[in-house]
Amino acid sequence: MKRLEDKIRECGEVREGGIVKVDYFLNHRIDVAFLGEIGQEFHRLFKDTRPDVVMTLEASGIAIALATAQAFGVPVIFAKKSESLNLDKDCFVSEVYSYTRQKSYKIKLSKRYLNKGMRVLIVDDFLARGNAVEGMLELCRQAGAEVCGVGIVIEKCFQEGGASLRAKGVEVKSLAMISSIDLEKGIEFAPNPTEEVQG
């Protein structure tokens, strides 16, 4: 998605350790109109999969899931990271390791909202090592739900998550694919097979 690549170059910040911050428009301060474009692009890429629901992980994925679900006309469900008194006791549970937080945590989703045979489109803001997506895939496995695709806004191709998921047969489509991040040279993008051919 050329518009996304341009936005990352214009507004993104490169940090040590292969980190790119896009909180100016994506996951802290949110450019709502642009988020609508992201939702429409995911709809274009996955429209033939006919999802029943869009799934993500709190908190950064929620806005992306809302825009995507609106484009499809389906509900959003999201796995919770934090304990809550009003969270159903009967939940699907998976464990996710966070490299940014350097710790593991449990993600939970009420069994009321994820059912056997449900067609699920997973979306998230970043894909690096793939742990968050693997955690959501595990919740779907526990429920007997069918994952019809994984939509990622920004994939770090120099880390193993995308390649590992695709090797397992998961349909992963990313809107921007970063091949390298350098403090001096900035961000380089890999060719993206999801780009719409202009003719």
Tab-separated table of C-alpha atoms in Angstrom:
chain	number	residue	atom	x	y	z
A	1	MET	CA	0.000	0.000	0.000
A	2	LYS	CA	1.952	2.960	-1.338
A	3	ARG	CA	0.024	5.489	0.761
A	4	LEU	CA	0.999	3.600	3.912
A	5	GLU	CA	4.666	3.420	2.928
A	6	ASP	CA	4.638	7.175	2.300
A	7	LYS	CA	2.964	7.762	5.662
A	8	ILE	CA	5.577	5.651	7.459
A	9	ARG	CA	8.400	7.556	5.762
A	10	GLU	CA	6.783	10.895	6.570
A	11	CYS	CA	5.597	10.300	10.141
A	12	GLY	CA	7.427	7.207	11.408
A	13	GLU	CA	10.374	7.320	13.792
A	14	VAL	CA	13.276	4.869	13.705
A	15	ARG	CA	14.644	3.704	17.057
A	16	GLU	CA	17.483	1.413	18.100
A	17	GLY	CA	16.830	-2.312	18.020
A	18	GLY	CA	14.912	-2.375	14.736
A	19	ILE	CA	11.987	-0.401	16.122
A	20	VAL	CA	9.805	1.858	14.007
A	21	LYS	CA	7.301	4.045	15.825
A	22	VAL	CA	4.097	4.923	14.003
A	23	ASP	CA	2.131	6.131	16.994
A	24	TYR	CA	1.589	9.525	15.331
A	25	PHE	CA	-1.046	8.067	12.995
A	26	LEU	CA	-1.696	4.396	13.811
A	27	ASN	CA	-1.635	3.298	17.429
A	28	HIS	CA	-1.562	6.251	19.826
A	29	ARG	CA	-2.725	9.283	17.867
A	30	ILE	CA	-4.989	7.768	15.211
A	31	ASP	CA	-5.619	9.227	11.770
A	32	VAL	CA	-9.220	8.063	11.473
A	33	ALA	CA	-9.675	8.841	7.777
A	34	PHE	CA	-6.478	6.978	6.903
A	35	LEU	CA	-7.543	4.088	9.124
A	36	GLY	CA	-10.664	3.858	6.984
A	37	GLU	CA	-8.422	3.407	3.933
A	38	ILE	CA	-6.602	0.578	5.736
A	39	GLY	CA	-9.935	-1.110	6.476
A	40	GLN	CA	-10.964	-0.824	2.837
A	41	GLU	CA	-7.634	-2.276	1.703
A	42	PHE	CA	-8.055	-5.288	3.981
A	43	HIS	CA	-11.556	-5.682	2.562
A	44	ARG	CA	-10.109	-5.686	-0.970
A	45	LEU	CA	-7.518	-8.301	-0.036
A	46	PHE	CA	-9.820	-10.637	1.915
A	47	LYS	CA	-13.299	-9.999	0.446
A	48	ASP	CA	-13.501	-13.509	-1.027
A	49	THR	CA	-12.858	-15.153	2.368
A	50	ARG	CA	-16.270	-14.056	3.787
A	51	PRO	CA	-15.302	-13.690	7.463
A	52	ASP	CA	-17.988	-13.826	10.159
A	53	VAL	CA	-15.890	-11.746	12.531
A	54	VAL	CA	-12.677	-9.717	12.685
A	55	MET	CA	-10.365	-10.636	15.561
A	56	THR	CA	-7.462	-8.778	17.142
A	57	LEU	CA	-5.541	-8.315	20.390
A	58	GLU	CA	-5.900	-5.355	22.723
A	59	ALA	CA	-5.028	-2.589	22.556
A	60	SER	CA	-3.240	-1.423	19.387
A	61	GLY	CA	-5.159	-3.726	17.069
A	62	ILE	CA	-8.647	-2.606	18.092
A	63	ALA	CA	-8.911	0.525	15.944
A	64	ILE	CA	-7.583	-1.395	12.918
A	65	ALA	CA	-10.083	-4.192	13.538
A	66	LEU	CA	-12.957	-1.696	13.805
A	67	ALA	CA	-12.122	-0.095	10.458
A	68	THR	CA	-11.783	-3.518	8.830
A	69	ALA	CA	-14.957	-4.908	10.359
A	70	GLN	CA	-16.894	-1.837	9.236
A	71	ALA	CA	-15.751	-2.461	5.672
A	72	PHE	CA	-16.978	-6.077	5.917
A	73	GLY	CA	-20.120	-5.317	7.939
A	74	VAL	CA	-19.222	-7.839	10.661
A	75	PRO	CA	-18.480	-7.609	14.423
A	76	VAL	CA	-15.090	-7.301	16.126
A	77	ILE	CA	-13.825	-9.546	18.894
A	78	PHE	CA	-10.562	-8.948	20.710
A	79	ALA	CA	-8.477	-11.023	23.083
A	80	LYS	CA	-7.752	-9.327	26.395
A	81	LYS	CA	-4.320	-9.097	27.958
A	82	SER	CA	-5.361	-7.762	31.332
A	83	GLU	CA	-7.359	-9.350	34.126
A	84	SER	CA	-10.800	-7.852	34.672
A	85	LEU	CA	-13.611	-8.548	37.124
A	86	ASN	CA	-16.173	-8.416	34.313
A	87	LEU	CA	-14.344	-10.893	32.067
A	88	ASP	CA	-16.176	-14.199	31.715
A	89	LYS	CA	-14.618	-17.029	33.713
A	90	ASP	CA	-15.147	-19.471	30.840
A	91	CYS	CA	-12.478	-18.333	28.374
A	92	PHE	CA	-10.124	-19.619	25.763
A	93	VAL	CA	-6.589	-18.871	27.002
A	94	SER	CA	-3.233	-18.695	25.217
A	95	GLU	CA	0.221	-17.472	26.198
A	96	VAL	CA	2.144	-14.833	24.248
A	97	TYR	CA	5.750	-13.720	24.686
A	98	SER	CA	6.331	-10.013	24.147
A	99	TYR	CA	9.824	-9.029	23.019
A	100	THR	CA	9.128	-5.342	23.615
A	101	ARG	CA	8.035	-6.038	27.198
A	102	GLN	CA	10.450	-8.969	27.660
A	103	LYS	CA	7.822	-11.122	29.354
A	104	SER	CA	5.060	-13.636	28.713
A	105	TYR	CA	1.412	-12.891	29.353
A	106	LYS	CA	-1.877	-14.699	28.937
A	107	ILE	CA	-4.487	-13.588	26.410
A	108	LYS	CA	-8.116	-14.486	26.991
A	109	LEU	CA	-11.307	-14.500	24.951
A	110	SER	CA	-14.766	-15.424	26.209
A	111	LYS	CA	-16.076	-18.702	24.824
A	112	ARG	CA	-19.372	-16.920	24.134
A	113	TYR	CA	-17.840	-14.934	21.275
A	114	LEU	CA	-15.699	-17.478	19.419
A	115	ASN	CA	-17.538	-20.542	18.199
A	116	LYS	CA	-16.847	-23.723	16.290
A	117	GLY	CA	-16.992	-23.203	12.528
A	118	MET	CA	-16.837	-19.398	12.791
A	119	ARG	CA	-14.787	-17.808	10.006
A	120	VAL	CA	-12.232	-15.448	11.533
A	121	LEU	CA	-10.110	-12.736	9.926
A	122	ILE	CA	-7.237	-11.810	12.254
A	123	VAL	CA	-5.769	-8.298	11.972
A	124	ASP	CA	-2.984	-6.531	13.852
A	125	ASP	CA	-0.771	-3.469	13.572
A	126	PHE	CA	2.666	-5.162	13.456
A	127	LEU	CA	4.097	-8.565	12.607
A	128	ALA	CA	7.691	-9.198	13.707
A	129	ARG	CA	8.326	-12.545	15.370
A	130	GLY	CA	4.709	-13.624	15.101
A	131	ASN	CA	3.984	-14.362	18.751
A	132	ALA	CA	0.782	-12.308	19.004
A	133	VAL	CA	-0.657	-13.865	15.847
A	134	GLU	CA	0.325	-17.357	17.037
A	135	GLY	CA	-1.515	-16.670	20.288
A	136	MET	CA	-4.682	-15.669	18.433
A	137	LEU	CA	-4.393	-18.688	16.124
A	138	GLU	CA	-4.240	-20.887	19.230
A	139	LEU	CA	-7.469	-19.342	20.571
A	140	CYS	CA	-9.137	-20.133	17.235
A	141	ARG	CA	-7.801	-23.714	17.353
A	142	GLN	CA	-9.249	-24.183	20.842
A	143	ALA	CA	-12.637	-22.918	19.644
A	144	GLY	CA	-12.649	-24.938	16.425
A	145	ALA	CA	-12.969	-21.687	14.477
A	146	GLU	CA	-11.626	-21.349	10.932
A	147	VAL	CA	-9.001	-18.676	10.303
A	148	CYS	CA	-9.603	-17.345	6.800
A	149	GLY	CA	-6.642	-14.960	6.813
A	150	VAL	CA	-4.282	-12.695	8.735
A	151	GLY	CA	-4.074	-9.020	7.787
A	152	ILE	CA	-1.082	-7.036	9.033
A	153	VAL	CA	-0.597	-3.304	8.656
A	154	ILE	CA	3.225	-3.370	8.935
A	155	GLU	CA	5.377	-6.489	8.618
A	156	LYS	CA	9.054	-6.543	9.532
A	157	CYS	CA	10.331	-8.961	6.892
A	158	PHE	CA	13.796	-9.101	8.460
A	159	GLN	CA	12.280	-10.969	11.410
A	160	GLU	CA	10.941	-14.484	11.180
A	161	GLY	CA	7.229	-14.130	12.004
A	162	GLY	CA	5.781	-13.759	8.513
A	163	ALA	CA	7.900	-16.472	6.930
A	164	SER	CA	7.125	-18.873	9.785
A	165	LEU	CA	3.364	-18.327	9.562
A	166	ARG	CA	3.322	-18.658	5.771
A	167	ALA	CA	5.366	-21.879	6.007
A	168	LYS	CA	2.574	-23.284	8.186
A	169	GLY	CA	0.015	-22.458	5.512
A	170	VAL	CA	-1.419	-19.322	7.125
A	171	GLU	CA	-2.663	-16.768	4.577
A	172	VAL	CA	-0.810	-13.618	5.683
A	173	LYS	CA	-1.192	-10.359	3.750
A	174	SER	CA	0.646	-7.233	4.871
A	175	LEU	CA	0.033	-3.684	3.672
A	176	ALA	CA	3.625	-2.507	4.169
A	177	MET	CA	6.637	-4.831	4.243
A	178	ILE	CA	9.793	-3.410	5.803
A	179	SER	CA	12.992	-5.089	4.646
A	180	SER	CA	15.368	-3.099	6.870
A	181	ILE	CA	15.453	-0.391	9.527
A	182	ASP	CA	18.621	1.636	10.025
A	183	LEU	CA	19.179	4.660	12.268
A	184	GLU	CA	21.108	6.458	9.519
A	185	LYS	CA	19.614	5.081	6.292
A	186	GLY	CA	16.054	4.948	7.596
A	187	ILE	CA	13.410	2.469	6.421
A	188	GLU	CA	13.606	0.297	3.319
A	189	PHE	CA	10.528	-1.477	1.966
A	190	ALA	CA	10.351	-4.850	0.241
A	191	PRO	CA	8.259	-5.295	-2.918
A	192	ASN	CA	4.693	-6.053	-1.837
A	193	PRO	CA	2.748	-8.775	-3.681
A	194	THR	CA	-0.556	-7.399	-2.340
A	195	GLU	CA	-0.230	-4.115	-4.279
A	196	GLU	CA	-3.064	-3.576	-6.721
A	197	VAL	CA	-1.799	-3.533	-10.283
A	198	GLN	CA	-2.574	-0.195	-11.883
A	199	GLY	CA	-3.675	-0.553	-15.476
